[in-house]
Coordinates of N, CA and C and ligand atoms in Angstrom, one line a residue:
M1 N -103.6 6.7 100.0 CA -104.4 6.8 98.7 C -104.3 5.4 98.0
S2 N -105.4 5.0 97.5 CA -105.4 3.8 96.7 C -104.6 4.0 95.4
K3 N -104.0 2.9 94.9 CA -103.3 3.1 93.6 C -104.2 3.5 92.5
G4 N -105.5 3.3 92.7 CA -106.4 3.8 91.7 C -107.5 2.7 91.4
R5 N -108.7 3.3 91.0 CA -109.8 2.4 90.7 C -110.0 2.4 89.1
I6 N -109.9 1.2 88.6 CA -109.9 1.0 87.2 C -111.1 0.3 86.7
L7 N -111.8 0.9 85.7 CA -112.9 0.3 85.0 C -112.4 -0.5 83.8
I8 N -112.6 -1.8 83.8 CA -112.3 -2.6 82.6 C -113.6 -2.9 81.9
I9 N -113.6 -2.5 80.6 CA -114.8 -2.7 79.7 C -114.4 -3.8 78.7
E10 N -114.8 -5.0 78.9 CA -114.4 -6.1 78.1 C -115.4 -7.2 78.0
D11 N -115.7 -7.7 76.8 CA -116.8 -8.7 76.7 C -116.3 -10.1 76.9
N12 N -115.0 -10.3 76.8 CA -114.4 -11.6 76.8 C -114.0 -11.9 78.3
E13 N -114.7 -12.9 78.9 CA -114.5 -13.2 80.3 C -113.0 -13.6 80.6
D14 N -112.4 -14.4 79.8 CA -111.0 -14.8 80.1 C -110.1 -13.6 80.0
N15 N -110.2 -12.7 79.1 CA -109.4 -11.5 79.0 C -109.6 -10.6 80.2
F16 N -110.9 -10.5 80.6 CA -111.3 -9.7 81.8 C -110.6 -10.2 83.0
Q17 N -110.7 -11.6 83.2 CA -110.2 -12.2 84.5 C -108.6 -12.0 84.5
L18 N -108.0 -12.1 83.4 CA -106.5 -11.9 83.4 C -106.1 -10.5 83.7
V19 N -106.8 -9.5 83.1 CA -106.4 -8.1 83.4 C -106.7 -7.8 84.8
R20 N -107.9 -8.3 85.3 CA -108.3 -8.0 86.7 C -107.2 -8.6 87.6
F21 N -106.8 -9.8 87.4 CA -105.9 -10.4 88.3 C -104.6 -9.6 88.3
L22 N -104.1 -9.2 87.1 CA -102.8 -8.5 87.1 C -102.9 -7.2 87.8
L23 N -104.0 -6.5 87.6 CA -104.2 -5.1 88.3 C -104.4 -5.3 89.8
E24 N -105.2 -6.2 90.2 CA -105.5 -6.4 91.7 C -104.2 -6.9 92.4
R25 N -103.4 -7.7 91.7 CA -102.2 -8.2 92.3 C -101.2 -7.0 92.6
D26 N -101.3 -6.0 91.7 CA -100.5 -4.8 91.9 C -101.1 -3.8 92.8
G27 N -102.3 -4.0 93.3 CA -102.8 -3.1 94.3 C -103.9 -2.1 93.8
F28 N -104.3 -2.3 92.5 CA -105.4 -1.5 92.0 C -106.7 -2.1 92.3
E29 N -107.8 -1.2 92.4 CA -109.2 -1.7 92.5 C -109.7 -1.9 91.1
V30 N -110.6 -2.8 90.9 CA -111.1 -3.1 89.6 C -112.7 -3.1 89.6
I31 N -113.3 -2.4 88.7 CA -114.7 -2.5 88.5 C -114.9 -2.9 87.0
S32 N -116.1 -3.4 86.6 CA -116.2 -3.9 85.2 C -117.5 -3.6 84.5
A33 N -117.4 -3.7 83.2 CA -118.6 -3.6 82.4 C -118.4 -4.6 81.2
V34 N -119.4 -5.1 80.6 CA -119.3 -6.2 79.6 C -119.5 -5.7 78.2
N35 N -119.9 -4.5 78.0 CA -120.1 -4.0 76.6 C -119.9 -2.4 76.7
G36 N -119.9 -1.8 75.5 CA -119.7 -0.4 75.4 C -120.8 0.4 76.1
R37 N -122.0 0.0 75.9 CA -123.1 0.8 76.4 C -123.1 0.8 78.0
E38 N -122.9 -0.4 78.5 CA -122.8 -0.5 80.0 C -121.5 0.2 80.5
G39 N -120.5 0.2 79.7 CA -119.2 0.8 80.0 C -119.4 2.3 80.2
V40 N -120.1 2.9 79.2 CA -120.3 4.4 79.3 C -121.1 4.7 80.6
E41 N -122.2 3.9 80.8 CA -123.0 4.2 82.0 C -122.2 4.0 83.3
T42 N -121.4 3.0 83.3 CA -120.6 2.7 84.5 C -119.5 3.8 84.7
A43 N -118.9 4.3 83.7 CA -117.9 5.4 83.7 C -118.5 6.6 84.3
I44 N -119.7 7.0 83.9 CA -120.4 8.2 84.4 C -120.8 8.0 85.8
R45 N -121.3 6.8 86.2 CA -121.7 6.6 87.6 C -120.6 6.5 88.6
E46 N -119.5 5.8 88.2 CA -118.5 5.5 89.1 C -117.2 6.4 89.1
K47 N -117.1 7.2 88.0 CA -115.9 8.0 87.8 C -114.6 7.4 88.2
P48 N -114.2 6.3 87.5 CA -113.0 5.6 87.8 C -111.8 6.5 87.6
D49 N -110.6 6.1 88.0 CA -109.4 6.8 87.8 C -108.8 6.6 86.4
L50 N -109.2 5.4 85.8 CA -108.7 5.1 84.5 C -109.7 4.0 83.9
I51 N -109.8 4.0 82.6 CA -110.6 3.1 81.9 C -109.8 2.3 80.9
L52 N -109.9 1.0 80.9 CA -109.3 0.1 80.0 C -110.4 -0.5 79.1
M53 N -110.3 -0.3 77.8 CA -111.5 -0.7 77.0 C -111.2 -1.6 75.8
D54 N -111.8 -2.7 75.7 CA -111.8 -3.6 74.5 C -112.4 -2.8 73.4
L55 N -112.1 -3.2 72.2 CA -112.7 -2.4 71.0 C -113.9 -3.2 70.4
S56 N -113.7 -4.5 70.1 CA -114.7 -5.3 69.5 C -115.6 -5.9 70.6
M57 N -116.9 -5.3 70.7 CA -117.8 -5.7 71.8 C -119.2 -5.6 71.2
P58 N -120.1 -6.4 71.8 CA -121.5 -6.4 71.4 C -122.2 -5.1 71.9
E59 N -123.4 -4.8 71.4 CA -124.2 -3.7 71.8 C -123.7 -2.4 71.4
M60 N -122.5 -2.1 71.9 CA -121.8 -0.8 71.5 C -120.3 -1.1 71.5
D61 N -119.6 -0.9 70.4 CA -118.2 -1.2 70.3 C -117.4 -0.1 71.1
G62 N -116.1 -0.4 71.2 CA -115.2 0.4 72.0 C -115.0 1.8 71.4
W63 N -115.0 1.8 70.1 CA -114.7 3.1 69.4 C -115.9 4.1 69.7
T64 N -117.1 3.6 69.6 CA -118.3 4.4 69.9 C -118.3 4.8 71.3
A65 N -118.0 3.8 72.2 CA -118.1 4.1 73.7 C -117.0 5.2 74.0
A66 N -115.8 5.1 73.4 CA -114.8 6.1 73.6 C -115.2 7.5 73.3
Q67 N -115.9 7.6 72.1 CA -116.4 8.9 71.7 C -117.4 9.5 72.7
K68 N -118.2 8.6 73.2 CA -119.3 9.0 74.2 C -118.6 9.5 75.5
I69 N -117.7 8.7 76.0 CA -117.0 9.0 77.3 C -116.2 10.3 77.1
K70 N -115.6 10.5 76.0 CA -114.8 11.7 75.8 C -115.7 13.0 75.5
A71 N -117.0 12.7 75.1 CA -117.9 13.8 74.9 C -118.6 14.3 76.1
E72 N -118.5 13.5 77.2 CA -119.2 13.7 78.4 C -118.4 14.5 79.4
P73 N -118.8 15.7 79.8 CA -118.0 16.6 80.6 C -117.5 15.9 81.9
E74 N -118.3 15.0 82.4 CA -118.0 14.3 83.7 C -116.9 13.3 83.6
T75 N -116.7 12.7 82.4 CA -115.8 11.6 82.2 C -114.7 11.9 81.2
K76 N -114.7 13.1 80.6 CA -113.7 13.3 79.5 C -112.3 13.4 79.9
A77 N -112.1 13.7 81.2 CA -110.7 13.8 81.7 C -110.1 12.5 82.2
I78 N -111.0 11.5 82.3 CA -110.5 10.1 82.7 C -109.6 9.5 81.7
P79 N -108.4 9.1 82.0 CA -107.5 8.5 81.1 C -108.2 7.2 80.5
L80 N -108.2 7.1 79.2 CA -108.9 6.0 78.5 C -107.9 5.2 77.6
L81 N -107.6 4.0 77.9 CA -106.7 3.2 77.1 C -107.4 2.0 76.4
A82 N -107.2 1.9 75.1 CA -107.9 0.8 74.4 C -107.1 -0.5 74.7
L83 N -107.8 -1.5 74.8 CA -107.2 -2.8 75.1 C -107.5 -3.6 73.8
T84 N -106.5 -3.8 73.0 CA -106.8 -4.2 71.7 C -105.9 -5.3 71.1
A85 N -106.6 -6.3 70.5 CA -105.8 -7.3 69.8 C -105.7 -6.9 68.3
H86 N -106.3 -5.8 68.0 CA -106.3 -5.3 66.6 C -104.8 -4.9 66.3
T87 N -104.2 -5.7 65.4 CA -102.8 -5.4 65.1 C -102.6 -4.5 63.9
L88 N -103.7 -4.2 63.2 CA -103.5 -3.2 62.1 C -103.4 -1.8 62.7
P89 N -102.4 -1.1 62.2 CA -102.2 0.3 62.6 C -103.5 1.1 62.4
G90 N -104.3 0.8 61.4 CA -105.5 1.6 61.2 C -106.5 1.5 62.3
D91 N -106.6 0.3 62.9 CA -107.5 0.1 64.0 C -107.1 0.9 65.3
R92 N -105.8 1.0 65.5 CA -105.2 1.8 66.6 C -105.4 3.2 66.3
M93 N -105.2 3.6 65.1 CA -105.4 5.0 64.7 C -106.9 5.4 65.0
R94 N -107.8 4.5 64.6 CA -109.2 4.8 64.8 C -109.5 4.9 66.3
A95 N -108.8 4.1 67.2 CA -109.0 4.2 68.6 C -108.6 5.6 69.1
L96 N -107.4 6.0 68.6 CA -106.9 7.4 69.1 C -107.8 8.5 68.5
E97 N -108.3 8.3 67.3 CA -109.2 9.3 66.7 C -110.6 9.4 67.5
A98 N -111.0 8.2 68.0 CA -112.2 8.2 68.8 C -112.1 8.8 70.2
G99 N -110.8 9.1 70.6 CA -110.6 9.8 71.9 C -109.8 9.0 72.9
C100 N -109.4 7.8 72.5 CA -108.6 7.0 73.4 C -107.2 7.7 73.6
D101 N -106.7 7.7 74.8 CA -105.4 8.4 75.1 C -104.2 7.5 74.8
G102 N -104.5 6.2 74.5 CA -103.4 5.3 74.2 C -104.0 3.9 74.0
Y103 N -103.1 2.9 73.9 CA -103.6 1.6 73.8 C -102.7 0.6 74.4
I104 N -103.2 -0.6 74.8 CA -102.4 -1.7 75.3 C -102.7 -2.9 74.4
S105 N -101.7 -3.5 73.9 CA -101.9 -4.6 72.9 C -102.1 -5.9 73.7
K106 N -103.0 -6.7 73.1 CA -103.2 -8.1 73.5 C -102.3 -9.0 72.5
P107 N -101.7 -10.0 72.9 CA -101.5 -10.5 74.3 C -100.8 -9.4 75.2
I108 N -101.3 -9.4 76.5 CA -100.8 -8.4 77.4 C -99.4 -8.6 77.8
N109 N -98.6 -7.5 77.8 CA -97.2 -7.5 78.4 C -97.4 -7.0 79.8
V110 N -97.2 -7.8 80.8 CA -97.6 -7.4 82.2 C -96.9 -6.1 82.6
E111 N -95.6 -6.1 82.4 CA -94.8 -4.9 82.8 C -95.3 -3.6 82.1
Y112 N -95.6 -3.7 80.8 CA -96.1 -2.6 80.1 C -97.4 -2.1 80.6
L113 N -98.3 -3.1 80.9 CA -99.6 -2.8 81.4 C -99.6 -2.0 82.7
I114 N -98.8 -2.5 83.6 CA -98.7 -1.8 84.9 C -98.1 -0.5 84.8
K115 N -97.0 -0.4 84.0 CA -96.3 0.9 83.9 C -97.2 1.9 83.2
T116 N -97.9 1.5 82.2 CA -98.7 2.5 81.4 C -99.9 2.9 82.3
V117 N -100.5 2.0 83.0 CA -101.7 2.3 83.8 C -101.2 3.3 84.9
S118 N -100.1 3.0 85.6 CA -99.6 3.8 86.7 C -99.3 5.2 86.2
S119 N -98.6 5.3 85.1 CA -98.2 6.6 84.7 C -99.4 7.4 84.2
S120 N -100.3 6.8 83.6 CA -101.5 7.5 83.1 C -102.3 8.1 84.3
I121 N -102.5 7.3 85.3 CA -103.2 7.8 86.5 C -102.4 8.9 87.2
G122 N -101.1 8.7 87.3 CA -100.2 9.8 87.9 C -100.4 11.1 87.1
K123 N -100.3 11.0 85.8 CA -100.4 12.2 85.0 C -101.8 12.9 85.2
A124 N -102.8 12.1 85.2 CA -104.2 12.7 85.4 C -104.4 13.3 86.8
R125 N -103.8 12.7 87.8 CA -103.9 13.3 89.2 C -103.1 14.6 89.2
K126 N -102.0 14.7 88.6 CA -101.2 15.9 88.6 C -102.0 17.0 87.9
Q127 N -102.7 16.7 86.8 CA -103.4 17.7 86.1 C -104.6 18.2 86.9
S128 N -105.2 17.4 87.7 CA -106.4 17.8 88.5 C -106.0 18.5 89.8
D129 N -104.8 18.5 90.2 CA -104.4 19.1 91.4 C -104.6 20.7 91.4
Ligands
MN201 MN1 -114.1 -8.2 72.5

């Protein structure tokens, strides 16, 4: 079994490349979307094992996209982690209120990223058994 297929929704190319590199190096498959609107469409079409999502994005921000993904029966069980440079507790609270299951802070702590992604996928697989 693959370690998991992860959808990264991120408008910043450098951030995307970094997270992709770290995940692929650890054996995950990565697919991508560059804004919230495309992210929602890709999530529904591809049914990834986990979604990592930036919050500040053009077209549709991450908070709105999180609400849509969690309102959709086909995608609501997919673990969704906000990828956020927002250091204010209020922004993280908003992400959780929008339906995110947790968040990963930028700058990325590599060990925390891999550990959190792995355990979130593990938990979701156990629940769907
Ligand atoms: Mn952004």
